[in-house]
């Protein structure tokens, strides 16, 4: 597996493949952007990329601009050696691991702002977060010029922001969204789960319990936003140590609240287990 540290090297790798002999389909490039601390959720993205693309690059970069001043940038888990081993085992050909200075050169003044969407859901609770995400993902996609980039549905609001950005900037990359990967007991996998104490880990199951309750009610025919949100609130009320940030039913493209669930509507929750903020969601069928 190749290790690449600069944007120029990544671009050269990508362009060399484009120029290589063979059909276009033989040279497709898949890209999996990550902040490292890889788990089975990331593994599923890398596997999906390897299954549908001839070449796969995985970026490992803890992006400072998507963390607020009092957030966990400094203590975000960094497990670089293990990440490289996992990415290689799942089919990555290249690891792109730039320094902060490489992606944010001194004096840089350019950011990508997806207006409107960036202030909703996690963007409302984490001002500036989606500006940081959109900026770094734009930099990565412009550098790697992949055919497809792979993201997890767990960060559903991020997906909405990035879909809008790719469409608005007319980037030539297709975004592929892969299903949430859960532990056997239902907890959605997240690099931040490592922050949870054993007690918090058990209590954090409230999020997936609320998601399941809403899915059950929709399966029984309930479509109203108010009763679905009320039912989820009752699940959270049974575990008062978990503090709700938001519980919402939104249009997945616009992140605007909806009154009635229709196929494709996003039901999303965010909540605090101690000092750890967790998110989970389901796309209603
Ligand atoms: O989803 C993540 O891990 C990050 O937000 C991303 C897309 C790698 C950008 O830093």
Short mmCIF file of C-alpha atoms and ligand atoms in Angstrom, two decimals:
data_model
loop_
_atom_site.label_atom_id
_atom_site.label_comp_id
_atom_site.label_asym_id
_atom_site.label_seq_id
_atom_site.Cartn_x
_atom_site.Cartn_y
_atom_site.Cartn_z
CA UNK A 1 0.00 0.00 0.00
CA UNK A 2 1.26 3.43 -0.97
CA UNK A 3 1.57 6.25 1.58
CA UNK A 4 1.00 9.73 0.26
CA UNK A 5 1.53 12.91 2.28
CA UNK A 6 1.03 15.75 -0.18
CA UNK A 7 -1.79 16.95 -2.43
CA UNK A 8 0.59 16.93 -5.39
CA UNK A 9 1.46 13.25 -4.86
CA UNK A 10 -2.21 12.32 -4.50
CA UNK A 11 -3.08 14.20 -7.69
CA UNK A 12 -0.17 12.54 -9.53
CA UNK A 13 -1.37 9.10 -8.39
CA UNK A 14 -4.89 9.81 -9.57
CA UNK A 15 -3.85 11.35 -12.90
CA UNK A 16 -1.42 8.51 -13.66
CA UNK A 17 -4.31 6.06 -13.34
CA UNK A 18 -6.47 8.21 -15.59
CA UNK A 19 -3.75 8.15 -18.25
CA UNK A 20 -2.99 4.43 -17.85
CA UNK A 21 -4.02 2.09 -20.62
CA UNK A 22 -7.34 0.29 -20.26
CA UNK A 23 -10.99 1.13 -20.30
CA UNK A 24 -12.40 3.91 -18.12
CA UNK A 25 -14.11 1.30 -15.91
CA UNK A 26 -10.75 -0.47 -15.30
CA UNK A 27 -9.35 2.76 -13.91
CA UNK A 28 -12.16 3.97 -11.65
CA UNK A 29 -11.00 5.57 -8.44
CA UNK A 30 -12.87 5.24 -5.15
CA UNK A 31 -12.15 7.57 -2.27
CA UNK A 32 -12.98 7.13 1.41
CA UNK A 33 -12.41 10.27 3.49
CA UNK A 34 -11.91 9.53 7.20
CA UNK A 35 -10.55 11.11 10.34
CA UNK A 36 -8.91 7.81 11.30
CA UNK A 37 -9.80 5.82 14.44
CA UNK A 38 -11.21 3.38 11.92
CA UNK A 39 -13.85 0.84 12.95
CA UNK A 40 -16.12 -1.65 11.21
CA UNK A 41 -18.21 1.21 9.81
CA UNK A 42 -15.19 2.61 7.98
CA UNK A 43 -14.23 -0.93 6.95
CA UNK A 44 -17.62 -1.27 5.25
CA UNK A 45 -17.00 1.96 3.30
CA UNK A 46 -13.56 0.79 2.14
CA UNK A 47 -14.99 -2.61 1.16
CA UNK A 48 -17.79 -0.91 -0.80
CA UNK A 49 -15.21 1.27 -2.56
CA UNK A 50 -13.02 -1.74 -3.38
CA UNK A 51 -16.05 -3.67 -4.67
CA UNK A 52 -17.07 -0.97 -7.13
CA UNK A 53 -13.80 0.77 -8.05
CA UNK A 54 -10.53 -0.48 -9.49
CA UNK A 55 -8.41 1.68 -7.17
CA UNK A 56 -9.12 2.94 -3.67
CA UNK A 57 -7.62 5.80 -1.68
CA UNK A 58 -8.41 6.37 1.99
CA UNK A 59 -7.63 9.71 3.62
CA UNK A 60 -6.75 9.87 7.30
CA UNK A 61 -6.89 13.45 8.50
CA UNK A 62 -8.30 14.84 11.74
CA UNK A 63 -9.69 18.03 10.27
CA UNK A 64 -9.24 20.93 12.72
CA UNK A 65 -11.74 23.24 11.00
CA UNK A 66 -14.74 21.02 11.74
CA UNK A 67 -14.18 21.14 15.51
CA UNK A 68 -15.50 23.98 17.64
CA UNK A 69 -13.18 25.72 20.15
CA UNK A 70 -14.43 23.62 23.08
CA UNK A 71 -14.72 20.35 21.20
CA UNK A 72 -12.54 17.24 21.17
CA UNK A 73 -9.98 18.01 18.42
CA UNK A 74 -6.99 17.52 20.75
CA UNK A 75 -8.23 14.28 22.26
CA UNK A 76 -9.87 12.80 19.13
CA UNK A 77 -8.59 9.20 18.97
CA UNK A 78 -5.53 8.81 16.76
CA UNK A 79 -4.68 5.21 15.88
CA UNK A 80 -2.68 5.67 12.69
CA UNK A 81 -0.82 2.32 12.52
CA UNK A 82 -3.95 0.28 13.15
CA UNK A 83 -5.89 2.43 10.66
CA UNK A 84 -3.37 1.75 7.90
CA UNK A 85 -3.48 -1.99 8.61
CA UNK A 86 -7.30 -2.04 8.52
CA UNK A 87 -7.50 0.07 5.35
CA UNK A 88 -4.99 -2.18 3.58
CA UNK A 89 -6.77 -5.34 4.67
CA UNK A 90 -10.09 -3.99 3.31
CA UNK A 91 -8.64 -3.12 -0.09
CA UNK A 92 -7.14 0.39 0.04
CA UNK A 93 -4.28 0.98 -2.41
CA UNK A 94 -3.29 4.38 -1.09
CA UNK A 95 -3.41 6.15 2.25
CA UNK A 96 -3.47 9.93 2.04
CA UNK A 97 -2.29 11.33 5.38
CA UNK A 98 -1.47 15.01 4.96
CA UNK A 99 -0.30 17.40 7.65
CA UNK A 100 -2.57 20.27 8.72
CA UNK A 101 -0.21 22.70 6.91
CA UNK A 102 -0.51 20.67 3.71
CA UNK A 103 -4.30 20.98 3.56
CA UNK A 104 -4.45 24.44 5.13
CA UNK A 105 -1.45 26.37 3.81
CA UNK A 106 -0.40 29.42 5.81
CA UNK A 107 -2.40 32.48 4.82
CA UNK A 108 -5.24 30.36 3.37
CA UNK A 109 -8.51 32.30 3.23
CA UNK A 110 -10.84 30.04 1.24
CA UNK A 111 -13.68 28.08 2.82
CA UNK A 112 -16.70 26.28 1.42
CA UNK A 113 -20.02 27.29 2.93
CA UNK A 114 -23.17 25.37 2.03
CA UNK A 115 -25.69 28.00 3.06
CA UNK A 116 -28.86 27.02 4.88
CA UNK A 117 -28.14 23.32 5.27
CA UNK A 118 -25.02 24.02 7.31
CA UNK A 119 -27.05 25.56 10.11
CA UNK A 120 -29.45 22.64 10.54
CA UNK A 121 -29.28 19.53 12.78
CA UNK A 122 -25.65 19.13 13.88
CA UNK A 123 -24.85 22.47 12.27
CA UNK A 124 -27.25 24.19 14.69
CA UNK A 125 -25.54 22.63 17.70
CA UNK A 126 -22.01 22.87 16.29
CA UNK A 127 -21.65 26.26 14.58
CA UNK A 128 -19.03 26.15 11.82
CA UNK A 129 -18.87 22.34 11.81
CA UNK A 130 -20.27 21.83 8.30
CA UNK A 131 -18.20 24.70 6.91
CA UNK A 132 -15.15 22.74 8.06
CA UNK A 133 -16.47 19.47 6.66
CA UNK A 134 -17.44 20.97 3.29
CA UNK A 135 -14.08 22.75 3.01
CA UNK A 136 -11.96 19.70 3.73
CA UNK A 137 -14.04 17.35 1.57
CA UNK A 138 -13.90 19.83 -1.32
CA UNK A 139 -10.10 19.98 -0.97
CA UNK A 140 -9.89 16.17 -0.90
CA UNK A 141 -12.17 15.64 -3.89
CA UNK A 142 -10.41 18.32 -5.93
CA UNK A 143 -7.05 16.69 -5.14
CA UNK A 144 -8.01 13.06 -5.72
CA UNK A 145 -10.58 13.57 -8.50
CA UNK A 146 -12.24 10.25 -7.62
CA UNK A 147 -15.11 8.74 -9.58
CA UNK A 148 -16.89 7.84 -6.34
CA UNK A 149 -16.55 8.93 -2.73
CA UNK A 150 -18.00 6.84 0.08
CA UNK A 151 -19.73 8.17 3.21
CA UNK A 152 -21.69 6.57 6.04
CA UNK A 153 -25.39 7.26 6.51
CA UNK A 154 -24.74 7.72 10.22
CA UNK A 155 -23.61 11.27 9.44
CA UNK A 156 -26.81 11.90 7.50
CA UNK A 157 -26.76 15.70 7.79
CA UNK A 158 -23.14 15.66 6.57
CA UNK A 159 -24.32 13.63 3.57
CA UNK A 160 -27.00 16.24 2.78
CA UNK A 161 -24.46 19.08 2.99
CA UNK A 162 -21.94 17.24 0.81
CA UNK A 163 -24.52 16.22 -1.81
CA UNK A 164 -25.50 19.88 -2.13
CA UNK A 165 -21.86 20.95 -2.32
CA UNK A 166 -20.97 18.39 -5.01
CA UNK A 167 -24.01 19.43 -7.06
CA UNK A 168 -23.36 23.17 -6.63
CA UNK A 169 -19.64 22.95 -7.45
CA UNK A 170 -20.37 20.56 -10.30
CA UNK A 171 -17.73 18.17 -9.00
CA UNK A 172 -17.37 15.03 -11.09
CA UNK A 173 -17.53 12.68 -8.11
CA UNK A 174 -20.53 10.49 -7.34
CA UNK A 175 -21.30 10.30 -3.60
CA UNK A 176 -22.12 6.80 -2.42
CA UNK A 177 -23.88 6.46 0.93
CA UNK A 178 -23.42 3.19 2.84
CA UNK A 179 -25.69 1.86 5.60
CA UNK A 180 -25.07 2.48 9.29
CA UNK A 181 -23.04 -0.29 10.91
CA UNK A 182 -24.14 -1.18 14.43
CA UNK A 183 -22.76 -3.22 17.29
CA UNK A 184 -24.73 -6.39 18.03
CA UNK A 185 -26.78 -4.52 20.67
CA UNK A 186 -27.73 -1.75 18.23
CA UNK A 187 -25.31 1.06 19.07
CA UNK A 188 -24.27 2.84 15.87
CA UNK A 189 -20.51 2.59 15.44
CA UNK A 190 -18.62 5.85 15.95
CA UNK A 191 -15.00 6.67 16.69
CA UNK A 192 -16.35 8.65 19.66
CA UNK A 193 -17.85 5.50 21.25
CA UNK A 194 -14.36 4.95 22.71
CA UNK A 195 -15.02 7.93 25.02
CA UNK A 196 -17.97 6.14 26.69
CA UNK A 197 -17.61 4.57 30.11
CA UNK A 198 -19.19 1.09 30.40
CA UNK A 199 -22.25 2.65 32.09
CA UNK A 200 -22.57 5.39 29.46
CA UNK A 201 -22.16 2.75 26.73
CA UNK A 202 -25.24 0.90 28.06
CA UNK A 203 -27.23 4.14 28.45
CA UNK A 204 -26.26 5.24 24.95
CA UNK A 205 -28.42 2.43 23.59
CA UNK A 206 -31.32 4.84 24.17
CA UNK A 207 -30.55 6.40 20.78
CA UNK A 208 -30.95 3.18 18.79
CA UNK A 209 -33.96 2.23 20.95
CA UNK A 210 -35.66 5.48 19.94
CA UNK A 211 -34.83 4.84 16.30
CA UNK A 212 -36.29 1.32 16.47
CA UNK A 213 -39.45 2.61 18.19
CA UNK A 214 -40.01 5.12 15.40
CA UNK A 215 -39.39 2.46 12.74
CA UNK A 216 -41.96 0.20 14.47
CA UNK A 217 -44.56 2.96 14.54
CA UNK A 218 -43.98 3.80 10.88
CA UNK A 219 -44.32 0.09 10.05
CA UNK A 220 -47.67 0.18 11.90
CA UNK A 221 -48.82 3.07 9.73
CA UNK A 222 -47.96 6.17 11.78
CA UNK A 223 -46.80 9.02 9.55
CA UNK A 224 -47.22 12.14 11.70
CA UNK A 225 -44.07 13.94 12.71
CA UNK A 226 -45.48 15.04 16.09
CA UNK A 227 -46.51 11.55 17.31
CA UNK A 228 -43.28 9.98 16.04
CA UNK A 229 -41.14 12.59 17.79
CA UNK A 230 -43.26 12.28 20.95
CA UNK A 231 -42.76 8.51 20.94
CA UNK A 232 -39.00 8.96 20.64
CA UNK A 233 -39.05 11.51 23.46
CA UNK A 234 -40.79 8.93 25.68
CA UNK A 235 -37.94 6.49 25.01
CA UNK A 236 -35.41 9.15 26.05
CA UNK A 237 -37.52 10.07 29.10
CA UNK A 238 -36.94 6.53 30.41
CA UNK A 239 -33.17 7.24 30.50
CA UNK A 240 -32.85 10.80 31.88
CA UNK A 241 -29.05 10.67 32.06
CA UNK A 242 -29.01 10.89 28.25
CA UNK A 243 -29.61 14.51 27.31
CA UNK A 244 -31.36 15.10 24.02
CA UNK A 245 -29.83 17.64 21.64
CA UNK A 246 -32.37 17.17 18.84
CA UNK A 247 -35.02 14.71 17.71
CA UNK A 248 -36.30 15.55 14.28
CA UNK A 249 -38.02 14.36 11.14
CA UNK A 250 -36.65 16.15 8.08
CA UNK A 251 -36.45 16.05 4.34
CA UNK A 252 -33.05 14.42 3.78
CA UNK A 253 -32.14 16.75 0.91
CA UNK A 254 -32.97 20.08 2.55
CA UNK A 255 -32.85 19.10 6.25
CA UNK A 256 -36.09 21.09 6.64
CA UNK A 257 -38.56 19.66 9.20
CA UNK A 258 -41.54 17.83 7.71
CA UNK A 259 -45.04 17.33 9.13
CA UNK A 260 -45.51 13.90 7.61
CA UNK A 261 -43.11 11.06 6.97
CA UNK A 262 -42.83 9.88 3.38
CA UNK A 263 -40.41 7.33 1.89
CA UNK A 264 -36.92 8.79 2.17
CA UNK A 265 -37.72 11.07 5.13
CA UNK A 266 -34.88 11.20 7.64
CA UNK A 267 -35.58 10.63 11.33
CA UNK A 268 -32.51 11.79 13.25
CA UNK A 269 -31.46 12.14 16.87
CA UNK A 270 -28.48 13.61 18.68
CA UNK A 271 -27.90 13.27 22.40
CA UNK A 272 -25.25 13.52 25.07
CA UNK A 273 -24.03 10.54 27.05
CA UNK A 274 -21.96 12.33 29.67
CA UNK A 275 -19.57 14.56 27.71
CA UNK A 276 -19.91 12.52 24.51
CA UNK A 277 -22.26 13.72 21.80
CA UNK A 278 -23.75 10.85 19.79
CA UNK A 279 -25.95 10.81 16.69
CA UNK A 280 -28.12 8.19 15.05
CA UNK A 281 -30.82 8.10 12.37
CA UNK A 282 -32.98 6.07 10.07
CA UNK A 283 -34.24 6.75 6.58
CA UNK A 284 -37.92 5.85 6.67
CA UNK A 285 -39.12 3.42 4.04
O1 LIG B 1 -17.14 11.83 8.49
C1 LIG B 1 -15.97 12.13 8.80
O2 LIG B 1 -15.20 11.32 9.34
C2 LIG B 1 -15.46 13.53 8.50
O3 LIG B 1 -16.44 14.48 8.71
C3 LIG B 1 -14.87 13.65 7.09
C4 LIG B 1 -15.92 13.42 6.02
C5 LIG B 1 -13.73 12.65 6.91
C6 LIG B 1 -14.30 15.06 6.88
O4 LIG B 1 -13.29 15.34 7.79
#
